[in-house]
XYZ file of N, CA and C in Angstrom:
621
model
N -4.143 -24.775 11.604
C -4.981 -25.129 12.706
C -5.588 -26.906 12.125
N -5.592 -27.826 13.057
C -6.106 -28.838 13.114
C -7.447 -28.826 13.536
N -8.937 -29.010 12.872
C -9.806 -28.707 13.228
C -10.757 -30.374 13.810
N -11.480 -29.923 14.739
C -12.954 -31.212 14.333
C -13.959 -30.530 14.139
N -14.936 -30.840 13.043
C -15.835 -30.109 12.774
C -17.150 -30.872 12.834
N -18.107 -30.178 13.339
C -19.255 -30.738 13.725
C -20.221 -29.843 12.909
N -21.374 -30.786 12.894
C -23.029 -29.761 11.974
C -23.267 -28.793 13.110
N -23.858 -27.971 12.509
C -24.538 -26.699 13.408
C -25.872 -26.918 13.497
N -26.509 -27.085 14.910
C -27.855 -27.315 14.780
C -28.600 -25.785 15.098
N -29.263 -25.748 16.170
C -30.016 -24.417 16.337
C -30.031 -23.544 17.389
N -30.886 -23.460 18.595
C -31.162 -22.647 19.646
C -30.066 -23.381 20.894
N -29.161 -22.998 21.070
C -28.168 -23.335 22.350
C -29.029 -22.732 23.817
N -28.864 -23.773 24.450
C -28.978 -24.170 25.612
C -28.085 -24.367 26.743
N -28.181 -23.917 27.787
C -27.613 -24.821 29.296
C -28.172 -25.222 30.392
N -27.609 -26.199 30.809
C -28.239 -26.570 31.798
C -26.756 -26.928 33.140
N -26.928 -26.546 34.532
C -25.998 -26.700 35.136
C -26.353 -27.605 36.587
N -25.325 -28.241 36.718
C -25.494 -29.806 37.712
C -24.433 -29.395 38.651
N -24.783 -29.001 40.253
C -23.930 -29.161 41.237
C -24.317 -30.522 41.739
N -23.110 -31.209 41.076
C -23.010 -32.575 41.138
C -23.368 -32.824 42.341
N -22.575 -32.899 43.568
C -22.691 -33.492 44.687
C -24.137 -33.373 45.322
N -24.720 -32.423 44.779
C -25.839 -31.806 45.780
C -26.945 -31.580 45.288
N -26.670 -30.919 43.890
C -28.667 -30.278 43.822
C -28.901 -30.781 42.843
N -27.803 -31.727 41.917
C -28.276 -32.482 40.757
C -28.512 -31.315 39.623
N -29.222 -31.272 38.286
C -29.514 -30.362 37.352
C -30.493 -29.549 37.879
N -29.940 -28.056 38.434
C -30.691 -27.384 38.964
C -31.032 -25.855 38.022
N -30.534 -25.841 37.071
C -30.243 -24.019 36.149
C -30.628 -24.384 34.935
N -31.038 -23.749 34.685
C -31.860 -24.067 33.160
C -31.770 -22.568 32.138
N -31.047 -22.483 30.987
C -31.096 -20.906 30.643
C -31.064 -21.285 29.155
N -31.083 -20.161 28.353
C -30.360 -19.967 26.769
C -29.259 -18.735 26.792
N -29.042 -18.492 25.939
C -28.011 -17.820 25.523
C -28.647 -16.540 26.627
N -29.873 -15.930 26.460
C -30.360 -14.722 26.660
C -30.712 -14.473 28.054
N -31.397 -15.922 28.213
C -32.090 -15.771 29.585
C -32.333 -17.052 30.457
N -32.565 -17.139 31.893
C -33.100 -18.077 32.449
C -34.461 -18.600 32.405
N -34.578 -19.716 32.176
C -35.576 -20.326 31.668
C -36.369 -22.017 32.670
N -37.684 -21.503 32.896
C -38.035 -23.135 33.451
C -39.042 -23.860 32.663
N -39.765 -24.731 33.459
C -40.732 -25.575 32.082
C -41.496 -24.948 31.707
N -41.783 -23.603 32.129
C -42.954 -22.881 31.595
C -42.704 -22.008 30.405
N -41.429 -21.766 30.184
C -41.060 -20.889 28.985
C -41.552 -21.645 27.320
N -41.911 -20.598 27.071
C -42.565 -21.675 25.511
C -41.631 -20.505 24.404
N -40.712 -21.266 23.774
C -40.954 -23.064 23.427
C -39.888 -23.944 23.951
N -39.012 -22.784 24.818
C -37.737 -23.943 25.169
C -38.073 -24.304 26.724
N -38.708 -23.749 27.377
C -39.107 -25.266 28.380
C -38.953 -26.567 28.110
N -39.774 -27.085 27.312
C -39.777 -28.279 26.948
C -38.743 -29.097 26.834
N -37.231 -27.954 26.721
C -36.061 -28.926 26.480
C -35.871 -29.520 27.890
N -36.241 -29.110 28.979
C -35.769 -29.147 30.324
C -35.717 -30.775 30.588
N -36.922 -31.194 30.308
C -37.239 -32.506 30.391
C -36.693 -33.628 29.308
N -36.455 -33.062 27.761
C -35.559 -33.631 26.910
C -34.158 -33.943 27.344
N -33.465 -32.910 27.771
C -32.078 -33.405 28.270
C -32.038 -33.896 29.693
N -32.650 -33.676 30.518
C -33.206 -35.093 31.647
C -33.216 -36.189 31.156
N -34.086 -36.681 30.687
C -34.114 -37.741 29.812
C -33.540 -38.364 28.935
N -33.029 -37.557 28.585
C -32.052 -38.046 27.072
C -30.669 -38.092 27.776
N -29.878 -37.080 28.731
C -28.558 -36.829 28.716
C -28.309 -36.510 30.528
N -29.436 -36.559 31.264
C -29.432 -36.158 32.481
C -28.336 -37.208 33.516
N -28.694 -38.462 33.571
C -27.687 -39.422 34.544
C -26.734 -39.430 33.365
N -26.799 -39.981 32.026
C -25.367 -40.407 31.228
C -24.302 -39.683 31.413
N -24.569 -38.113 31.408
C -23.463 -36.815 31.844
C -22.764 -37.176 32.937
N -23.650 -37.084 33.916
C -23.058 -37.067 35.256
C -22.049 -38.375 35.169
N -22.663 -39.754 34.539
C -21.907 -40.428 34.881
C -20.719 -40.838 34.120
N -20.805 -40.390 32.568
C -19.391 -40.274 32.623
C -18.391 -39.664 32.858
N -18.871 -38.413 33.742
C -18.109 -37.676 34.322
C -17.334 -38.345 35.438
N -18.217 -38.569 36.090
C -17.580 -39.121 37.045
C -16.845 -40.891 37.214
N -16.966 -40.810 35.810
C -16.376 -42.024 35.471
C -14.927 -41.716 34.531
N -14.611 -40.391 34.880
C -13.152 -40.108 33.838
C -12.184 -39.393 35.172
N -11.042 -40.289 35.399
C -10.411 -40.032 36.220
C -9.895 -37.975 36.173
N -10.133 -37.799 35.376
C -9.452 -36.340 35.610
C -10.686 -35.473 35.859
N -11.747 -35.543 35.719
C -13.279 -34.896 36.240
C -13.768 -35.530 37.358
N -13.610 -36.327 37.745
C -14.759 -37.252 38.700
C -14.797 -36.125 39.989
N -13.747 -35.640 40.670
C -13.980 -34.575 41.581
C -14.478 -33.416 40.979
N -14.834 -33.102 40.279
C -15.438 -32.010 40.126
C -16.855 -31.685 41.151
N -16.936 -30.339 41.249
C -18.165 -29.649 41.725
C -19.490 -29.463 41.087
N -19.257 -28.592 39.655
C -20.310 -28.154 39.013
C -19.902 -28.386 37.701
N -21.223 -28.933 36.689
C -21.039 -29.319 35.305
C -21.784 -28.382 34.538
N -21.495 -27.527 33.815
C -22.545 -27.209 32.558
C -22.677 -27.792 31.625
N -23.787 -28.411 30.918
C -23.686 -28.795 29.522
C -24.446 -27.698 28.682
N -24.155 -27.886 27.386
C -24.662 -26.984 26.129
C -25.222 -28.085 25.417
N -26.620 -27.294 25.405
C -27.362 -28.277 23.974
C -27.821 -27.813 23.065
N -27.955 -27.904 21.836
C -29.092 -27.576 21.160
C -29.987 -27.917 20.866
N -31.073 -26.947 20.670
C -32.615 -27.189 20.980
C -33.547 -27.183 19.404
N -33.896 -28.014 18.940
C -34.605 -27.922 17.560
C -35.694 -28.743 17.398
N -36.451 -28.329 16.110
C -37.351 -28.944 15.769
C -37.020 -29.335 13.837
N -37.977 -30.278 12.963
C -37.654 -30.247 11.593
C -37.415 -29.078 11.270
N -38.181 -27.955 11.100
C -38.554 -26.929 10.791
C -38.162 -25.393 11.405
N -36.942 -25.924 12.353
C -36.818 -24.783 13.479
C -35.488 -23.823 12.348
N -35.670 -22.707 12.660
C -34.532 -21.699 11.477
C -34.343 -20.680 12.630
N -32.719 -20.368 12.365
C -32.417 -19.122 12.660
C -33.085 -19.026 14.108
N -33.061 -19.733 15.248
C -33.395 -19.743 16.378
C -35.199 -19.598 16.572
N -36.308 -19.478 15.338
C -37.596 -19.579 15.425
C -37.773 -21.015 15.472
N -38.842 -21.480 16.236
C -39.242 -22.744 16.411
C -40.342 -22.808 15.867
N -41.322 -23.894 15.060
C -42.376 -24.077 14.672
C -43.214 -24.850 15.906
N -44.398 -24.399 16.547
C -44.812 -24.873 17.611
C -45.424 -26.339 17.391
N -45.761 -26.332 16.067
C -46.194 -27.866 15.817
C -45.220 -29.244 15.483
N -43.883 -28.639 15.481
C -42.934 -29.766 15.436
C -42.667 -30.314 16.926
N -41.836 -31.843 16.261
C -41.503 -32.650 17.310
C -40.304 -31.694 17.945
N -39.962 -31.653 19.097
C -38.327 -31.057 19.384
C -37.712 -32.098 19.894
N -36.066 -32.084 19.569
C -34.992 -32.575 20.607
C -33.911 -31.914 20.803
N -33.101 -32.464 21.416
C -32.144 -31.746 22.339
C -31.045 -32.780 21.565
N -29.433 -32.119 21.363
C -28.338 -32.388 21.212
C -27.766 -31.774 22.292
N -26.638 -33.231 22.465
C -25.367 -32.107 23.611
C -24.149 -31.592 22.684
N -23.993 -30.577 22.925
C -22.671 -29.863 22.141
C -21.436 -29.683 22.665
N -21.416 -29.294 24.547
C -20.441 -29.241 24.937
C -20.471 -29.314 26.434
N -19.613 -29.470 26.999
C -20.247 -29.550 28.348
C -18.498 -28.768 29.300
N -18.793 -28.050 29.735
C -17.854 -27.179 30.653
C -18.010 -27.853 31.924
N -16.243 -28.342 32.724
C -15.915 -28.237 34.060
C -15.310 -27.275 34.673
N -16.170 -27.385 36.129
C -15.898 -26.189 36.843
C -14.235 -26.312 37.399
N -13.698 -24.947 36.913
C -12.193 -24.489 37.115
C -11.676 -25.725 36.193
N -12.017 -26.470 35.235
C -11.200 -27.050 33.963
C -11.873 -26.223 32.619
N -12.781 -25.396 32.627
C -12.998 -25.211 31.297
C -14.225 -26.152 30.362
N -13.952 -25.438 29.227
C -14.687 -26.827 28.127
C -13.977 -27.839 27.697
N -14.572 -28.967 27.993
C -13.738 -30.386 27.711
C -13.632 -30.214 25.795
N -12.199 -30.314 26.085
C -11.471 -30.203 24.094
C -12.704 -31.377 23.363
N -12.410 -30.626 21.990
C -13.229 -31.888 20.917
C -12.735 -33.154 21.449
N -11.469 -33.780 21.598
C -11.276 -35.038 21.259
C -11.953 -35.615 22.545
N -11.473 -35.560 23.534
C -12.067 -35.483 24.741
C -13.784 -35.685 25.186
N -13.747 -34.478 24.379
C -15.543 -34.759 24.519
C -16.306 -35.498 23.859
N -15.411 -36.506 22.435
C -16.266 -37.322 21.864
C -15.723 -38.496 22.428
N -14.395 -38.672 23.065
C -14.000 -40.015 24.040
C -14.939 -40.338 25.331
N -15.752 -39.290 25.936
C -16.262 -38.956 26.961
C -18.141 -39.393 26.492
N -18.292 -38.736 25.442
C -19.531 -39.000 25.324
C -20.002 -39.426 23.976
N -19.012 -40.277 23.119
C -19.414 -40.717 21.807
C -20.148 -41.590 21.753
N -20.639 -42.487 23.165
C -22.003 -43.283 23.294
C -23.325 -42.616 23.452
N -23.192 -41.478 23.633
C -24.596 -40.081 23.626
C -24.668 -39.902 21.704
N -25.781 -39.557 22.077
C -26.104 -38.655 20.127
C -25.360 -37.896 20.657
N -24.208 -36.987 19.410
C -23.683 -36.070 19.589
C -23.745 -35.445 17.830
N -23.437 -34.381 17.901
C -23.560 -33.568 16.221
C -22.413 -34.253 15.859
N -22.859 -34.740 14.435
C -21.814 -35.420 13.180
C -20.668 -34.567 13.188
N -19.484 -35.577 13.381
C -18.267 -34.802 12.877
C -18.149 -34.867 11.285
N -17.792 -34.032 10.514
C -18.089 -33.832 9.260
C -16.720 -33.904 8.810
N -15.789 -33.377 9.524
C -14.172 -33.177 8.520
C -13.288 -33.214 9.909
N -11.953 -33.606 9.528
C -10.844 -33.388 10.697
C -9.814 -32.766 9.590
N -9.401 -31.815 9.646
C -8.315 -31.020 9.007
C -7.626 -29.402 9.301
N -7.327 -28.911 8.440
C -6.696 -27.315 8.387
C -8.010 -26.644 8.822
N -7.888 -25.835 9.397
C -8.976 -24.536 9.140
C -8.340 -23.460 8.688
N -8.651 -23.616 6.958
C -8.166 -22.338 6.477
C -9.052 -21.640 5.695
N -8.857 -20.868 4.699
C -9.671 -20.333 3.432
C -10.254 -21.056 2.761
N -9.942 -21.812 1.995
C -10.613 -22.996 1.836
C -11.615 -23.794 1.986
N -11.206 -24.137 3.312
C -12.267 -24.773 3.947
C -13.602 -24.169 4.185
N -13.078 -22.658 4.420
C -14.600 -21.917 4.861
C -15.469 -22.017 3.562
N -14.577 -21.854 2.306
C -15.023 -21.506 1.163
C -16.107 -22.694 0.691
N -15.323 -23.534 0.981
C -16.060 -24.790 0.551
C -17.224 -24.776 1.457
N -17.318 -24.750 3.021
C -18.772 -24.703 3.607
C -19.729 -23.907 3.020
N -19.014 -22.520 2.840
C -20.200 -21.747 2.294
C -20.740 -21.875 0.974
N -19.803 -22.926 0.236
C -20.521 -23.196 -0.981
C -21.349 -24.441 -1.008
N -21.536 -24.949 0.019
C -22.289 -26.430 -0.242
C -21.527 -27.493 -0.190
N -20.200 -27.548 0.085
C -19.608 -28.958 -0.090
C -19.727 -29.633 0.799
N -20.264 -29.884 2.152
C -20.340 -30.196 2.766
C -21.626 -30.938 3.207
N -22.030 -31.976 3.919
C -23.526 -32.574 3.645
C -24.478 -32.035 5.244
N -24.274 -30.586 5.136
C -24.982 -29.594 6.373
C -25.834 -28.361 5.517
N -26.801 -28.277 6.220
C -27.635 -27.382 5.674
C -27.299 -25.773 6.081
N -27.356 -25.720 7.571
C -26.776 -24.126 8.435
C -25.340 -23.964 8.390
N -24.854 -25.363 8.540
C -23.453 -24.809 8.695
C -22.693 -25.621 9.436
N -21.622 -24.927 10.132
C -20.735 -26.141 10.875
C -20.105 -25.130 12.095
N -19.942 -25.893 13.413
C -19.197 -25.559 14.220
C -17.782 -26.226 14.237
N -16.401 -25.852 13.926
C -15.019 -25.608 13.664
C -14.768 -25.641 15.453
N -13.968 -26.671 16.255
C -12.910 -26.674 17.328
C -11.790 -27.204 17.407
N -10.958 -26.722 18.170
C -9.306 -27.206 17.534
C -8.889 -26.265 19.182
N -7.413 -26.350 19.425
C -6.455 -26.079 20.101
C -5.214 -25.367 19.587
N -5.064 -24.470 19.646
C -4.047 -23.544 19.254
C -2.772 -24.160 19.526
N -1.746 -24.186 18.187
C -0.822 -24.707 18.205
C 0.221 -24.464 19.376
N 0.840 -25.355 20.402
C 1.838 -25.086 21.639
C 0.922 -24.767 22.550
N -0.325 -24.825 22.891
C -1.134 -25.028 23.928
C -1.501 -26.258 24.460
N -2.040 -26.209 25.765
C -2.541 -26.983 26.295
C -3.991 -26.873 26.846
N -5.250 -27.574 26.410
C -6.427 -27.371 27.187
C -6.192 -27.346 28.209
N -7.221 -25.798 28.908
C -8.478 -25.113 28.106
C -7.485 -24.048 27.561
N -6.075 -24.104 27.950
C -5.705 -23.054 27.293
C -5.604 -22.991 25.659
N -5.752 -21.970 24.828
C -5.887 -21.674 23.694
C -7.023 -22.760 22.886
N -7.858 -23.143 23.365
C -9.382 -23.971 23.143
C -10.042 -22.547 22.428
N -10.254 -22.910 21.229
C -11.177 -21.814 20.030
C -12.216 -22.819 19.597
N -13.080 -21.718 19.191
C -14.565 -22.466 18.318
C -14.693 -21.192 17.016
N -15.161 -21.631 16.128
C -15.498 -20.699 15.349
C -16.697 -21.589 14.740
N -17.728 -20.537 14.026
C -19.109 -20.999 13.184
C -18.906 -20.473 11.511
N -19.217 -21.590 10.906
C -19.020 -21.246 9.216
C -20.696 -21.294 9.007
N -21.427 -20.905 8.259
C -22.304 -20.833 7.572
C -22.391 -21.115 6.285
N -23.583 -21.839 5.939
C -23.445 -22.117 4.373
C -24.061 -20.607 3.736
N -23.911 -20.217 2.296
C -24.632 -19.703 1.407
C -26.019 -19.489 1.828
N -26.342 -20.500 1.646
C -27.810 -21.204 1.069
C -28.932 -20.819 2.226
N -28.023 -21.285 3.660
C -28.798 -20.536 4.603
C -28.806 -19.063 4.976
N -27.757 -18.555 4.490
C -27.482 -17.051 4.908
C -28.563 -16.494 3.663
N -28.729 -17.371 2.216
C -29.742 -16.571 1.603
C -31.203 -16.829 1.654
N -31.371 -18.115 2.325
C -32.784 -18.052 2.872
C -32.892 -17.017 4.163
N -32.135 -16.638 5.151
C -32.388 -15.989 6.152
C -32.508 -14.503 5.644
N -31.432 -14.093 4.177
C -32.141 -12.657 4.005
C -33.228 -12.707 3.465
N -34.017 -13.438 2.788
C -35.305 -13.542 2.028
C -36.486 -13.714 3.384
N -36.074 -14.100 4.245
C -37.238 -14.417 5.128
C -36.934 -12.806 6.339
N -35.697 -12.115 6.404
C -35.685 -10.658 6.838
C -36.393 -9.761 6.249
N -36.325 -9.641 5.122
C -37.499 -8.482 4.674
C -39.318 -8.665 4.801
N -39.374 -9.552 5.553
C -40.949 -9.420 5.948
C -41.023 -10.211 7.583
N -40.040 -9.934 8.083
C -39.861 -10.508 9.508
C -39.104 -9.645 10.435
N -38.951 -8.795 11.491
C -38.112 -7.813 11.874
C -37.441 -9.036 13.071
N -37.816 -10.280 13.378
C -36.994 -10.962 14.084
C -36.163 -11.947 13.024
N -36.109 -11.829 12.052
C -34.858 -12.623 11.346
C -34.000 -11.219 10.995
N -34.469 -10.375 10.788
C -33.808 -9.399 10.016
C -32.415 -8.942 11.491
N -32.953 -9.243 12.558
C -32.019 -8.692 13.867
C -30.975 -10.495 13.678
N -31.608 -11.470 13.037
C -30.567 -12.582 13.089
C -29.473 -12.180 12.128
N -29.899 -11.923 11.067
C -29.444 -11.649 10.005
C -28.152 -10.633 9.895
N -28.376 -9.127 10.826
C -27.297 -8.498 11.348
C -26.510 -9.265 12.579
N -26.872 -10.114 13.293
C -25.916 -11.065 13.948
C -25.148 -11.650 13.454
N -25.395 -12.587 12.870
C -24.744 -13.786 11.649
C -23.941 -12.802 10.438
N -24.162 -11.532 10.322
C -23.112 -11.258 9.275
C -22.130 -10.234 9.775
N -22.565 -9.849 11.038
C -21.850 -9.405 11.671
C -20.553 -10.451 12.426
N -20.748 -11.591 12.956
C -20.217 -13.373 13.485
C -19.473 -13.486 12.420
N -19.851 -13.700 10.944
C -19.078 -14.359 10.063
C -18.072 -13.577 9.197
N -18.252 -11.912 9.305
C -17.364 -11.091 8.594
C -15.656 -11.338 9.128
N -15.502 -12.191 10.317
C -13.827 -11.743 10.527
C -13.673 -13.031 10.898
N -13.173 -13.643 10.720
C -12.894 -15.441 10.642
C -10.949 -15.208 10.999
N -11.113 -16.520 11.835
C -9.695 -16.557 12.462
C -9.056 -17.651 11.111
N -7.874 -17.000 10.816
C -7.191 -18.259 10.219
C -5.637 -18.147 10.386
N -5.636 -20.103 10.787
C -4.239 -20.015 11.144
C -3.406 -20.712 9.971
């Protein structure tokens, strides 16, 4: 499988834009809806609006294949310098980075189109383009790529056209796992994160 490989960041948030009527009006995380009063994710709302709000809408409107869409969902990572496994240091300066955009009735924008449309904005670094296989997974886990937590691999299955066959897989570094295991001994939150990540990493699709 040919993949584009992005650096993995931290907490995922999403925002929904009813493009022609409501603007960016719904905000949430993986687990809940949020508003500006949520601690700590509430601050991600204005960070997103200030950094990406108008620019994402303009890029969609300028793209012939997407300009008639009625709804956009943008996905970002929220993090600070000391963020780890979804935990955030309240003293850190936070930021958001755009990682995916879903177009109503069309699905997630494929990796190369995503880079083409939003490459003028801040995005996760692409650190690799090539084959997703066992060697690649081992190399990421052993720390051969310039990442701390890991990577998000994205691609399209052979013979398929987006949005059909679009796939994504996360691969974490062993050093990140070792740090999570150490913290899990003394903190129930990290113990839960460890279980979730071990389950996620235990079965990788290799083509």
